[in-house]
Amino acid sequence: MNLSIQDILDYVNKTSGYFSNNTELAPYLHELGHKYYEDSIKALAKSDNMEYNKAKAVIDSRISDYIHENNGHGDFLMQNISVYAQGGYSNNKITEVIAECFAASSQNNVASHILNLVDKE
């Protein structure tokens, strides 16, 4: 499949607010966010000598706790990151939350805070 930049832009702009990034870089940044999440889990597992699933649970718990604390009306991620991130969280897929945060603007304070929780020592 050969996608043009316009094809990518059409897709990410299909529904306003669905994705955290509406540039042609959106899919690439999103996928790099998944890699960042996986690499962070592996790094924590290695540094703290724990199994992958335990490290994942530690990181997921940090993110879930933060979202839960700020989720007054139930749409915290939808309002601050994207509809896609909210859907990921609702389906217990923290990886999608992180991927959307990674793709978000560096000026997005909520996304930056969540990413800092992933890499927290």
JSON list of C-alpha atoms in Angstrom, two decimals:
[
{"chain": "A", "resi": 1, "resn": "MET", "atom": "CA", "xyz": [0.00, 0.00, 0.00]},
{"chain": "A", "resi": 2, "resn": "ASN", "atom": "CA", "xyz": [1.36, 3.36, -0.99]},
{"chain": "A", "resi": 3, "resn": "LEU", "atom": "CA", "xyz": [-0.09, 6.19, 1.09]},
{"chain": "A", "resi": 4, "resn": "SER", "atom": "CA", "xyz": [0.43, 9.83, 0.30]},
{"chain": "A", "resi": 5, "resn": "ILE", "atom": "CA", "xyz": [0.82, 12.52, 2.93]},
{"chain": "A", "resi": 6, "resn": "GLN", "atom": "CA", "xyz": [-2.67, 13.69, 1.99]},
{"chain": "A", "resi": 7, "resn": "ASP", "atom": "CA", "xyz": [-4.06, 10.18, 2.62]},
{"chain": "A", "resi": 8, "resn": "ILE", "atom": "CA", "xyz": [-2.52, 10.21, 6.10]},
{"chain": "A", "resi": 9, "resn": "LEU", "atom": "CA", "xyz": [-3.82, 13.71, 6.82]},
{"chain": "A", "resi": 10, "resn": "ASP", "atom": "CA", "xyz": [-7.30, 12.74, 5.61]},
{"chain": "A", "resi": 11, "resn": "TYR", "atom": "CA", "xyz": [-7.30, 9.74, 7.94]},
{"chain": "A", "resi": 12, "resn": "VAL", "atom": "CA", "xyz": [-6.04, 11.52, 11.09]},
{"chain": "A", "resi": 13, "resn": "ASN", "atom": "CA", "xyz": [-8.38, 14.46, 10.50]},
{"chain": "A", "resi": 14, "resn": "LYS", "atom": "CA", "xyz": [-11.45, 12.32, 9.78]},
{"chain": "A", "resi": 15, "resn": "THR", "atom": "CA", "xyz": [-12.94, 13.09, 13.19]},
{"chain": "A", "resi": 16, "resn": "SER", "atom": "CA", "xyz": [-11.75, 16.09, 15.14]},
{"chain": "A", "resi": 17, "resn": "GLY", "atom": "CA", "xyz": [-10.20, 15.09, 18.47]},
{"chain": "A", "resi": 18, "resn": "TYR", "atom": "CA", "xyz": [-10.09, 11.40, 17.69]},
{"chain": "A", "resi": 19, "resn": "PHE", "atom": "CA", "xyz": [-6.28, 11.37, 17.63]},
{"chain": "A", "resi": 20, "resn": "SER", "atom": "CA", "xyz": [-3.89, 13.52, 19.64]},
{"chain": "A", "resi": 21, "resn": "ASN", "atom": "CA", "xyz": [-1.92, 14.57, 16.58]},
{"chain": "A", "resi": 22, "resn": "ASN", "atom": "CA", "xyz": [-3.33, 15.66, 13.25]},
{"chain": "A", "resi": 23, "resn": "THR", "atom": "CA", "xyz": [-0.13, 15.92, 11.23]},
{"chain": "A", "resi": 24, "resn": "GLU", "atom": "CA", "xyz": [1.37, 13.49, 8.77]},
{"chain": "A", "resi": 25, "resn": "LEU", "atom": "CA", "xyz": [3.68, 12.35, 11.60]},
{"chain": "A", "resi": 26, "resn": "ALA", "atom": "CA", "xyz": [0.77, 11.08, 13.73]},
{"chain": "A", "resi": 27, "resn": "PRO", "atom": "CA", "xyz": [0.97, 7.37, 12.82]},
{"chain": "A", "resi": 28, "resn": "TYR", "atom": "CA", "xyz": [4.75, 7.29, 13.19]},
{"chain": "A", "resi": 29, "resn": "LEU", "atom": "CA", "xyz": [4.73, 9.04, 16.56]},
{"chain": "A", "resi": 30, "resn": "HIS", "atom": "CA", "xyz": [1.90, 6.81, 17.77]},
{"chain": "A", "resi": 31, "resn": "GLU", "atom": "CA", "xyz": [3.84, 3.66, 16.88]},
{"chain": "A", "resi": 32, "resn": "LEU", "atom": "CA", "xyz": [7.01, 5.06, 18.47]},
{"chain": "A", "resi": 33, "resn": "GLY", "atom": "CA", "xyz": [4.92, 5.60, 21.60]},
{"chain": "A", "resi": 34, "resn": "HIS", "atom": "CA", "xyz": [4.16, 1.87, 21.70]},
{"chain": "A", "resi": 35, "resn": "LYS", "atom": "CA", "xyz": [7.89, 1.17, 21.43]},
{"chain": "A", "resi": 36, "resn": "TYR", "atom": "CA", "xyz": [8.63, 3.67, 24.21]},
{"chain": "A", "resi": 37, "resn": "TYR", "atom": "CA", "xyz": [6.08, 1.96, 26.45]},
{"chain": "A", "resi": 38, "resn": "GLU", "atom": "CA", "xyz": [7.48, -1.52, 25.76]},
{"chain": "A", "resi": 39, "resn": "ASP", "atom": "CA", "xyz": [11.08, -0.36, 26.21]},
{"chain": "A", "resi": 40, "resn": "SER", "atom": "CA", "xyz": [10.18, 1.31, 29.51]},
{"chain": "A", "resi": 41, "resn": "ILE", "atom": "CA", "xyz": [8.59, -1.88, 30.82]},
{"chain": "A", "resi": 42, "resn": "LYS", "atom": "CA", "xyz": [11.65, -3.92, 29.83]},
{"chain": "A", "resi": 43, "resn": "ALA", "atom": "CA", "xyz": [14.00, -1.37, 31.40]},
{"chain": "A", "resi": 44, "resn": "LEU", "atom": "CA", "xyz": [12.08, -1.40, 34.70]},
{"chain": "A", "resi": 45, "resn": "ALA", "atom": "CA", "xyz": [11.99, -5.19, 34.72]},
{"chain": "A", "resi": 46, "resn": "LYS", "atom": "CA", "xyz": [15.73, -5.35, 34.17]},
{"chain": "A", "resi": 47, "resn": "SER", "atom": "CA", "xyz": [16.70, -2.58, 36.62]},
{"chain": "A", "resi": 48, "resn": "ASP", "atom": "CA", "xyz": [14.49, -3.92, 39.42]},
{"chain": "A", "resi": 49, "resn": "ASN", "atom": "CA", "xyz": [15.07, -7.60, 38.60]},
{"chain": "A", "resi": 50, "resn": "MET", "atom": "CA", "xyz": [11.40, -8.41, 38.11]},
{"chain": "A", "resi": 51, "resn": "GLU", "atom": "CA", "xyz": [9.36, -10.21, 35.50]},
{"chain": "A", "resi": 52, "resn": "TYR", "atom": "CA", "xyz": [7.98, -8.29, 32.52]},
{"chain": "A", "resi": 53, "resn": "ASN", "atom": "CA", "xyz": [4.34, -8.66, 33.65]},
{"chain": "A", "resi": 54, "resn": "LYS", "atom": "CA", "xyz": [5.15, -7.28, 37.12]},
{"chain": "A", "resi": 55, "resn": "ALA", "atom": "CA", "xyz": [6.97, -4.28, 35.59]},
{"chain": "A", "resi": 56, "resn": "LYS", "atom": "CA", "xyz": [4.03, -3.69, 33.24]},
{"chain": "A", "resi": 57, "resn": "ALA", "atom": "CA", "xyz": [1.64, -3.78, 36.19]},
{"chain": "A", "resi": 58, "resn": "VAL", "atom": "CA", "xyz": [3.77, -1.21, 38.06]},
{"chain": "A", "resi": 59, "resn": "ILE", "atom": "CA", "xyz": [3.78, 1.21, 35.13]},
{"chain": "A", "resi": 60, "resn": "ASP", "atom": "CA", "xyz": [0.12, 0.63, 34.27]},
{"chain": "A", "resi": 61, "resn": "SER", "atom": "CA", "xyz": [-0.82, 1.27, 37.89]},
{"chain": "A", "resi": 62, "resn": "ARG", "atom": "CA", "xyz": [0.99, 4.64, 37.91]},
{"chain": "A", "resi": 63, "resn": "ILE", "atom": "CA", "xyz": [-0.89, 5.72, 34.80]},
{"chain": "A", "resi": 64, "resn": "SER", "atom": "CA", "xyz": [-4.26, 4.36, 35.94]},
{"chain": "A", "resi": 65, "resn": "ASP", "atom": "CA", "xyz": [-3.93, 6.00, 39.35]},
{"chain": "A", "resi": 66, "resn": "TYR", "atom": "CA", "xyz": [-3.18, 9.40, 37.78]},
{"chain": "A", "resi": 67, "resn": "ILE", "atom": "CA", "xyz": [-6.08, 9.12, 35.35]},
{"chain": "A", "resi": 68, "resn": "HIS", "atom": "CA", "xyz": [-8.44, 7.91, 38.08]},
{"chain": "A", "resi": 69, "resn": "GLU", "atom": "CA", "xyz": [-7.46, 10.84, 40.34]},
{"chain": "A", "resi": 70, "resn": "ASN", "atom": "CA", "xyz": [-8.23, 13.33, 37.56]},
{"chain": "A", "resi": 71, "resn": "ASN", "atom": "CA", "xyz": [-11.19, 11.63, 35.90]},
{"chain": "A", "resi": 72, "resn": "GLY", "atom": "CA", "xyz": [-13.96, 13.60, 37.62]},
{"chain": "A", "resi": 73, "resn": "HIS", "atom": "CA", "xyz": [-16.46, 13.50, 34.74]},
{"chain": "A", "resi": 74, "resn": "GLY", "atom": "CA", "xyz": [-15.14, 10.31, 33.14]},
{"chain": "A", "resi": 75, "resn": "ASP", "atom": "CA", "xyz": [-13.76, 12.00, 30.05]},
{"chain": "A", "resi": 76, "resn": "PHE", "atom": "CA", "xyz": [-10.41, 13.28, 31.32]},
{"chain": "A", "resi": 77, "resn": "LEU", "atom": "CA", "xyz": [-8.39, 11.65, 28.53]},
{"chain": "A", "resi": 78, "resn": "MET", "atom": "CA", "xyz": [-10.90, 12.61, 25.86]},
{"chain": "A", "resi": 79, "resn": "GLN", "atom": "CA", "xyz": [-10.67, 16.27, 26.90]},
{"chain": "A", "resi": 80, "resn": "ASN", "atom": "CA", "xyz": [-6.89, 16.35, 27.39]},
{"chain": "A", "resi": 81, "resn": "ILE", "atom": "CA", "xyz": [-5.42, 13.78, 24.98]},
{"chain": "A", "resi": 82, "resn": "SER", "atom": "CA", "xyz": [-7.82, 12.19, 22.50]},
{"chain": "A", "resi": 83, "resn": "VAL", "atom": "CA", "xyz": [-10.90, 10.06, 22.00]},
{"chain": "A", "resi": 84, "resn": "TYR", "atom": "CA", "xyz": [-8.59, 7.21, 21.01]},
{"chain": "A", "resi": 85, "resn": "ALA", "atom": "CA", "xyz": [-6.68, 7.46, 24.32]},
{"chain": "A", "resi": 86, "resn": "GLN", "atom": "CA", "xyz": [-9.97, 7.42, 26.25]},
{"chain": "A", "resi": 87, "resn": "GLY", "atom": "CA", "xyz": [-11.03, 4.30, 24.37]},
{"chain": "A", "resi": 88, "resn": "GLY", "atom": "CA", "xyz": [-7.71, 2.61, 25.10]},
{"chain": "A", "resi": 89, "resn": "TYR", "atom": "CA", "xyz": [-8.05, 3.38, 28.80]},
{"chain": "A", "resi": 90, "resn": "SER", "atom": "CA", "xyz": [-11.64, 2.15, 28.86]},
{"chain": "A", "resi": 91, "resn": "ASN", "atom": "CA", "xyz": [-10.43, -1.15, 27.36]},
{"chain": "A", "resi": 92, "resn": "ASN", "atom": "CA", "xyz": [-7.50, -1.47, 29.81]},
{"chain": "A", "resi": 93, "resn": "LYS", "atom": "CA", "xyz": [-4.98, -0.84, 27.03]},
{"chain": "A", "resi": 94, "resn": "ILE", "atom": "CA", "xyz": [-2.57, 1.57, 28.67]},
{"chain": "A", "resi": 95, "resn": "THR", "atom": "CA", "xyz": [-0.29, 1.11, 25.65]},
{"chain": "A", "resi": 96, "resn": "GLU", "atom": "CA", "xyz": [-2.80, 3.12, 23.57]},
{"chain": "A", "resi": 97, "resn": "VAL", "atom": "CA", "xyz": [-2.85, 5.91, 26.15]},
{"chain": "A", "resi": 98, "resn": "ILE", "atom": "CA", "xyz": [0.94, 6.10, 26.07]},
{"chain": "A", "resi": 99, "resn": "ALA", "atom": "CA", "xyz": [1.05, 5.99, 22.26]},
{"chain": "A", "resi": 100, "resn": "GLU", "atom": "CA", "xyz": [-1.40, 8.90, 22.05]},
{"chain": "A", "resi": 101, "resn": "CYS", "atom": "CA", "xyz": [0.53, 10.85, 24.69]},
{"chain": "A", "resi": 102, "resn": "PHE", "atom": "CA", "xyz": [3.74, 10.26, 22.74]},
{"chain": "A", "resi": 103, "resn": "ALA", "atom": "CA", "xyz": [2.09, 11.63, 19.59]},
{"chain": "A", "resi": 104, "resn": "ALA", "atom": "CA", "xyz": [0.62, 14.66, 21.35]},
{"chain": "A", "resi": 105, "resn": "SER", "atom": "CA", "xyz": [2.21, 18.09, 21.26]},
{"chain": "A", "resi": 106, "resn": "SER", "atom": "CA", "xyz": [5.09, 18.65, 23.67]},
{"chain": "A", "resi": 107, "resn": "GLN", "atom": "CA", "xyz": [3.04, 21.57, 25.03]},
{"chain": "A", "resi": 108, "resn": "ASN", "atom": "CA", "xyz": [0.35, 19.17, 26.22]},
{"chain": "A", "resi": 109, "resn": "ASN", "atom": "CA", "xyz": [0.99, 19.13, 29.98]},
{"chain": "A", "resi": 110, "resn": "VAL", "atom": "CA", "xyz": [-1.22, 16.11, 30.67]},
{"chain": "A", "resi": 111, "resn": "ALA", "atom": "CA", "xyz": [0.53, 14.03, 28.00]},
{"chain": "A", "resi": 112, "resn": "SER", "atom": "CA", "xyz": [3.93, 15.11, 29.30]},
{"chain": "A", "resi": 113, "resn": "HIS", "atom": "CA", "xyz": [2.97, 14.22, 32.86]},
{"chain": "A", "resi": 114, "resn": "ILE", "atom": "CA", "xyz": [1.73, 10.78, 31.84]},
{"chain": "A", "resi": 115, "resn": "LEU", "atom": "CA", "xyz": [4.94, 10.11, 29.88]},
{"chain": "A", "resi": 116, "resn": "ASN", "atom": "CA", "xyz": [6.97, 11.13, 32.94]},
{"chain": "A", "resi": 117, "resn": "LEU", "atom": "CA", "xyz": [5.05, 8.55, 34.99]},
{"chain": "A", "resi": 118, "resn": "VAL", "atom": "CA", "xyz": [6.10, 5.84, 32.53]},
{"chain": "A", "resi": 119, "resn": "ASP", "atom": "CA", "xyz": [9.77, 6.61, 32.98]},
{"chain": "A", "resi": 120, "resn": "LYS", "atom": "CA", "xyz": [9.58, 7.37, 36.72]},
{"chain": "A", "resi": 121, "resn": "GLU", "atom": "CA", "xyz": [12.23, 5.64, 38.79]}
]
